């Protein structure tokens, strides 16, 4: 990437600057993360543009957008910085009991609502000074979870949790849990007394859709059986969905584990779907090169443990208060 002449005037901090700006997509937020002034970040970007002979970031009303060249550089620069961090960290081996690191995890809210609580309980027990940031990620209409994977590769996040097995080979993948869908509704809903597919199609439905698109995967499976349904409401996240169906006659297909953990406090019950719905595998994903970071590799392995604990807790909760 850099020839010998460039290396004589290169500053490693400029690569850190590049990594932060491409992750934040905003000069001001990058400055806050780096404890610099926005003018210092702008000056650094000017030096980077000269060094790499490319504009790198184009200004927009909402921040900055990386150029094609910047996106091409994101992976090799992330690779360089991971290796440098790994070399530096060998001077002081990662110890979760004393580490004060902060990690960022990206996940859909229906997943983070399942994983984060048991993860925090485990961190409080064995790594009390480690902090976690959670970013909500969403599928895009045409590329599904690839936008989240691209953001991960640009080091905008440390690990993402995605319901997909279609992960490029340059990433490490770990199965966290498997999920299926149930039909959730308020306690005492009349549909529970006659949960046939005919009655299901007669109900008013709620769909979780950040974009507001009322067509979901359930509709595709209904269409195979020559059926349709009415989508009376879309909401942007799963927690909001629970709050709404608890106070209305709307019903919704929601992740089973999510419902098992959170429905009781909303007064929501669930039933098996009256039609076959697909299961999905929830995977933790991180760049393989980033796994050279002992701290990140530790967290990556940790993510499976709280999920297993959460499974047991959810099962115990179902025995105390059945949801279906």
Coordinates of C-alpha atoms in Angstrom, one line a residue:
X1 CA 0.0 0.0 0.0
X2 CA 2.8 2.4 0.9
X3 CA 6.2 2.5 -0.9
X4 CA 9.5 3.2 0.8
X5 CA 9.4 7.0 0.1
X6 CA 5.8 7.2 1.6
X7 CA 6.9 5.3 4.7
X8 CA 9.5 7.8 5.5
X9 CA 6.8 10.4 6.0
X10 CA 3.9 8.2 7.1
X11 CA 2.4 8.6 10.6
X12 CA 0.7 5.5 12.1
X13 CA -1.8 7.8 13.8
X14 CA -3.1 8.7 10.4
X15 CA -4.2 5.1 9.9
X16 CA -6.0 5.2 13.2
X17 CA -7.6 8.4 12.1
X18 CA -8.7 6.7 8.8
X19 CA -10.1 3.7 10.7
X20 CA -12.2 6.0 13.0
X21 CA -13.6 8.2 10.3
X22 CA -14.6 5.3 8.1
X23 CA -16.3 3.7 11.1
X24 CA -18.1 6.9 12.2
X25 CA -18.8 8.4 8.8
X26 CA -18.6 11.8 10.6
X27 CA -15.7 14.1 11.3
X28 CA -17.2 15.4 14.5
X29 CA -17.9 12.0 16.0
X30 CA -14.5 10.7 14.9
X31 CA -12.9 13.7 16.7
X32 CA -14.8 12.9 19.9
X33 CA -13.7 9.2 19.8
X34 CA -10.1 10.3 19.3
X35 CA -10.2 13.1 21.8
X36 CA -9.2 15.6 19.1
X37 CA -10.7 18.7 17.7
X38 CA -12.6 18.5 14.4
X39 CA -10.0 20.8 12.8
X40 CA -7.3 18.4 13.9
X41 CA -9.2 15.5 12.3
X42 CA -9.7 17.6 9.1
X43 CA -6.0 18.4 9.0
X44 CA -5.1 14.8 9.4
X45 CA -7.4 13.8 6.6
X46 CA -5.7 16.4 4.4
X47 CA -2.3 14.7 5.1
X48 CA -3.9 11.3 4.4
X49 CA -5.3 12.5 1.0
X50 CA -1.8 13.7 0.0
X51 CA -0.2 10.4 1.2
X52 CA -2.7 8.2 -0.5
X53 CA -3.4 10.4 -3.5
X54 CA -7.2 10.2 -3.1
X55 CA -10.0 12.4 -1.7
X56 CA -10.9 9.4 0.6
X57 CA -14.0 11.0 2.1
X58 CA -16.6 13.2 0.5
X59 CA -18.6 15.6 2.6
X60 CA -22.4 15.3 2.8
X61 CA -25.1 17.1 4.9
X62 CA -25.1 14.1 7.3
X63 CA -21.3 13.5 7.5
X64 CA -18.8 12.0 5.1
X65 CA -19.0 9.2 2.6
X66 CA -15.9 7.1 1.8
X67 CA -14.7 6.9 -1.8
X68 CA -14.2 3.7 -3.7
X69 CA -10.5 3.9 -3.0
X70 CA -11.2 4.4 0.8
X71 CA -13.4 1.3 0.9
X72 CA -10.6 -0.7 -0.9
X73 CA -8.1 0.5 1.7
X74 CA -10.4 -0.2 4.7
X75 CA -9.5 -3.9 5.0
X76 CA -5.7 -3.7 4.5
X77 CA -5.5 -0.7 6.9
X78 CA -7.6 -2.6 9.5
X79 CA -5.3 -5.6 9.0
X80 CA -2.2 -3.4 9.7
X81 CA -3.7 -1.8 12.8
X82 CA -4.8 -5.2 14.2
X83 CA -1.3 -6.5 13.8
X84 CA 0.3 -3.5 15.4
X85 CA -2.1 -3.6 18.3
X86 CA -1.4 -7.3 18.7
X87 CA 2.4 -6.6 18.8
X88 CA 1.9 -3.8 21.4
X89 CA -0.5 -5.8 23.5
X90 CA 2.1 -8.6 24.0
X91 CA 3.9 -6.3 26.4
X92 CA 0.8 -6.5 28.7
X93 CA -1.2 -9.7 28.1
X94 CA -5.0 -9.3 28.0
X95 CA -6.5 -10.0 31.4
X96 CA -10.3 -9.7 31.5
X97 CA -10.3 -9.3 35.3
X98 CA -8.3 -6.0 35.0
X99 CA -9.0 -4.9 31.5
X100 CA -10.8 -1.5 31.0
X101 CA -11.4 -2.0 27.3
X102 CA -14.7 -1.1 25.5
X103 CA -16.1 -3.4 22.8
X104 CA -18.8 -2.6 20.3
X105 CA -21.3 -5.3 19.3
X106 CA -23.8 -4.9 16.4
X107 CA -27.0 -6.9 16.4
X108 CA -30.7 -6.6 15.6
X109 CA -32.7 -5.6 18.6
X110 CA -34.4 -9.0 18.8
X111 CA -31.0 -10.5 19.2
X112 CA -29.3 -8.0 21.5
X113 CA -32.4 -8.2 23.8
X114 CA -31.6 -12.0 24.2
X115 CA -27.8 -11.8 24.4
X116 CA -26.9 -8.6 26.2
X117 CA -28.4 -9.2 29.6
X118 CA -26.7 -12.6 30.3
X119 CA -23.5 -11.2 28.8
X120 CA -23.5 -8.3 31.2
X121 CA -24.1 -10.6 34.1
X122 CA -21.1 -12.7 33.1
X123 CA -18.9 -9.7 32.6
X124 CA -19.9 -8.3 36.0
X125 CA -18.7 -11.6 37.5
X126 CA -15.3 -12.1 35.7
X127 CA -14.6 -8.8 33.8
X128 CA -16.2 -6.0 35.9
X129 CA -14.3 -3.1 34.2
X130 CA -15.0 -4.1 30.5
X131 CA -17.6 -1.9 28.9
X132 CA -19.9 -2.8 26.0
X133 CA -21.5 -0.7 23.3
X134 CA -24.5 -2.1 21.3
X135 CA -25.4 -0.9 17.8
X136 CA -28.6 -1.9 16.2
X137 CA -28.0 -3.3 12.8
X138 CA -30.7 -3.9 10.2
X139 CA -30.9 -5.9 6.9
X140 CA -31.0 -3.8 3.7
X141 CA -33.6 -4.7 1.1
X142 CA -31.2 -6.0 -1.6
X143 CA -28.0 -7.0 0.3
X144 CA -29.5 -8.4 3.5
X145 CA -26.8 -8.3 6.2
X146 CA -23.8 -7.3 3.9
X147 CA -24.0 -3.7 5.0
X148 CA -23.3 -4.7 8.6
X149 CA -20.5 -7.0 7.5
X150 CA -18.9 -4.1 5.5
X151 CA -19.2 -1.9 8.6
X152 CA -17.6 -4.6 10.7
X153 CA -14.7 -4.9 8.2
X154 CA -14.3 -1.1 8.4
X155 CA -13.9 -1.5 12.2
X156 CA -17.1 0.4 12.9
X157 CA -17.9 -2.6 15.3
X158 CA -15.8 -5.3 16.9
X159 CA -18.3 -8.2 16.5
X160 CA -21.7 -8.5 14.8
X161 CA -24.5 -11.0 15.6
X162 CA -26.4 -11.8 12.4
X163 CA -29.1 -14.4 11.6
X164 CA -27.2 -15.6 8.5
X165 CA -24.8 -18.4 7.5
X166 CA -23.8 -16.5 4.3
X167 CA -20.6 -15.1 5.7
X168 CA -17.4 -14.5 3.6
X169 CA -14.5 -16.8 4.4
X170 CA -12.3 -14.0 5.6
X171 CA -14.5 -13.8 8.7
X172 CA -14.6 -16.0 11.8
X173 CA -18.1 -17.3 12.5
X174 CA -19.4 -18.8 15.7
X175 CA -22.9 -20.2 16.2
X176 CA -24.5 -18.5 19.2
X177 CA -27.9 -20.1 19.1
X178 CA -30.7 -21.3 16.7
X179 CA -34.0 -19.5 16.6
X180 CA -37.5 -20.1 15.3
X181 CA -40.6 -17.9 15.2
X182 CA -43.9 -18.1 17.2
X183 CA -47.1 -16.1 17.0
X184 CA -47.3 -13.6 19.9
X185 CA -50.5 -11.9 21.1
X186 CA -51.9 -10.4 24.3
X187 CA -53.0 -12.7 27.0
X188 CA -56.6 -13.9 26.5
X189 CA -56.5 -13.2 22.7
X190 CA -59.4 -15.1 21.0
X191 CA -57.0 -16.5 18.3
X192 CA -55.5 -18.7 21.0
X193 CA -58.7 -20.7 21.2
X194 CA -58.7 -21.5 17.4
X195 CA -55.2 -21.1 16.0
X196 CA -55.9 -22.4 12.5
X197 CA -54.3 -20.9 9.4
X198 CA -57.8 -19.6 8.3
X199 CA -58.2 -17.7 11.6
X200 CA -54.6 -16.6 11.3
X201 CA -55.3 -14.9 8.0
X202 CA -58.4 -13.2 9.4
X203 CA -56.4 -11.5 12.1
X204 CA -54.9 -8.0 12.0
X205 CA -51.1 -8.4 11.9
X206 CA -48.1 -6.4 13.2
X207 CA -44.8 -6.7 11.3
X208 CA -41.4 -5.5 12.5
X209 CA -39.9 -3.5 9.7
X210 CA -37.5 -0.6 10.1
X211 CA -38.3 0.7 6.6
X212 CA -42.1 0.3 7.0
X213 CA -42.3 -2.3 4.2
X214 CA -45.3 -4.4 5.2
X215 CA -44.3 -7.5 3.3
X216 CA -42.4 -10.0 5.4
X217 CA -41.0 -13.5 5.1
X218 CA -44.3 -14.8 6.6
X219 CA -46.2 -13.5 3.6
X220 CA -43.9 -15.4 1.2
X221 CA -44.8 -18.7 3.1
X222 CA -48.5 -17.8 3.1
X223 CA -48.4 -17.1 -0.7
X224 CA -47.1 -20.7 -1.2
X225 CA -50.4 -21.9 0.4
X226 CA -52.5 -19.4 -1.6
X227 CA -53.2 -17.3 1.5
X228 CA -52.8 -13.6 2.4
X229 CA -53.1 -11.5 5.5
X230 CA -53.7 -7.9 6.5
X231 CA -50.7 -6.0 7.9
X232 CA -52.4 -3.4 10.0
X233 CA -49.2 -1.9 11.5
X234 CA -45.4 -2.0 11.1
X235 CA -43.0 -0.9 13.9
X236 CA -39.3 -0.5 13.8
X237 CA -38.2 -2.9 16.5
X238 CA -39.2 -6.0 18.4
X239 CA -39.5 -4.4 21.9
X240 CA -42.0 -1.9 20.5
X241 CA -43.8 -4.8 18.9
X242 CA -44.3 -6.5 22.3
X243 CA -45.6 -3.3 23.9
X244 CA -48.1 -2.8 21.1
X245 CA -49.5 -6.3 20.9
X246 CA -49.9 -6.3 24.7
X247 CA -52.5 -3.5 24.4
X248 CA -54.2 -4.4 21.1
X249 CA -55.7 -7.3 19.2
X250 CA -52.8 -7.3 16.8
X251 CA -50.7 -10.5 16.5
X252 CA -47.2 -10.9 15.3
X253 CA -44.6 -13.5 14.3
X254 CA -41.7 -12.9 16.7
X255 CA -38.4 -14.8 17.5
X256 CA -39.3 -17.6 20.0
X257 CA -36.3 -17.0 22.4
X258 CA -36.9 -13.3 22.4
X259 CA -40.6 -13.8 23.4
X260 CA -39.7 -16.4 26.0
X261 CA -37.3 -13.9 27.7
X262 CA -39.4 -10.8 27.6
X263 CA -43.1 -11.5 27.0
X264 CA -44.2 -12.3 30.5
X265 CA -43.6 -8.7 31.8
X266 CA -45.7 -7.4 28.9
X267 CA -48.5 -9.9 29.5
X268 CA -48.0 -11.5 26.1
X269 CA -48.4 -15.1 25.3
X270 CA -47.3 -17.2 22.3
X271 CA -48.4 -20.1 20.1
X272 CA -46.7 -22.3 17.5
X273 CA -47.3 -20.9 14.1
X274 CA -50.2 -22.5 12.1
X275 CA -47.9 -22.7 9.1
X276 CA -44.3 -23.8 8.7
X277 CA -41.9 -20.9 9.2
X278 CA -38.1 -21.1 8.7
X279 CA -35.6 -21.4 11.5
X280 CA -32.4 -19.4 11.5
X281 CA -28.9 -19.6 13.0
X282 CA -27.6 -16.7 14.9
X283 CA -23.8 -16.3 14.4
X284 CA -21.2 -14.1 15.9
X285 CA -18.9 -12.7 13.2
X286 CA -15.5 -11.0 13.3
X287 CA -12.7 -10.5 10.8
X288 CA -10.2 -13.4 11.1
X289 CA -7.4 -11.0 11.2
X290 CA -9.0 -9.2 14.2
X291 CA -8.9 -12.5 16.1
X292 CA -5.2 -11.8 16.6
X293 CA -6.4 -9.4 19.3
X294 CA -6.5 -11.5 22.4
X295 CA -9.2 -9.3 24.0
X296 CA -11.6 -9.5 21.0
X297 CA -11.0 -13.3 20.7
X298 CA -11.9 -13.7 24.4
X299 CA -15.1 -11.8 23.9
X300 CA -15.9 -13.7 20.8
X301 CA -15.7 -17.0 22.7
X302 CA -17.6 -15.5 25.7
X303 CA -20.7 -14.7 23.5
X304 CA -21.7 -18.3 23.3
X305 CA -21.6 -18.8 27.1
X306 CA -24.2 -16.2 28.2
X307 CA -26.5 -17.4 25.4
X308 CA -26.4 -20.9 26.8
X309 CA -27.1 -19.5 30.2
X310 CA -30.0 -17.5 28.8
X311 CA -31.4 -20.6 27.3
X312 CA -31.6 -22.3 30.7
X313 CA -33.1 -19.2 32.3
X314 CA -35.7 -18.9 29.6
X315 CA -36.6 -22.6 30.0
X316 CA -37.0 -22.1 33.7
X317 CA -39.2 -19.1 33.1
X318 CA -41.4 -21.0 30.8
X319 CA -41.9 -23.7 33.4
X320 CA -43.0 -21.0 35.9
X321 CA -45.3 -19.1 33.5
X322 CA -46.1 -20.9 30.2
X323 CA -46.2 -18.7 27.1
X324 CA -48.1 -21.1 24.9

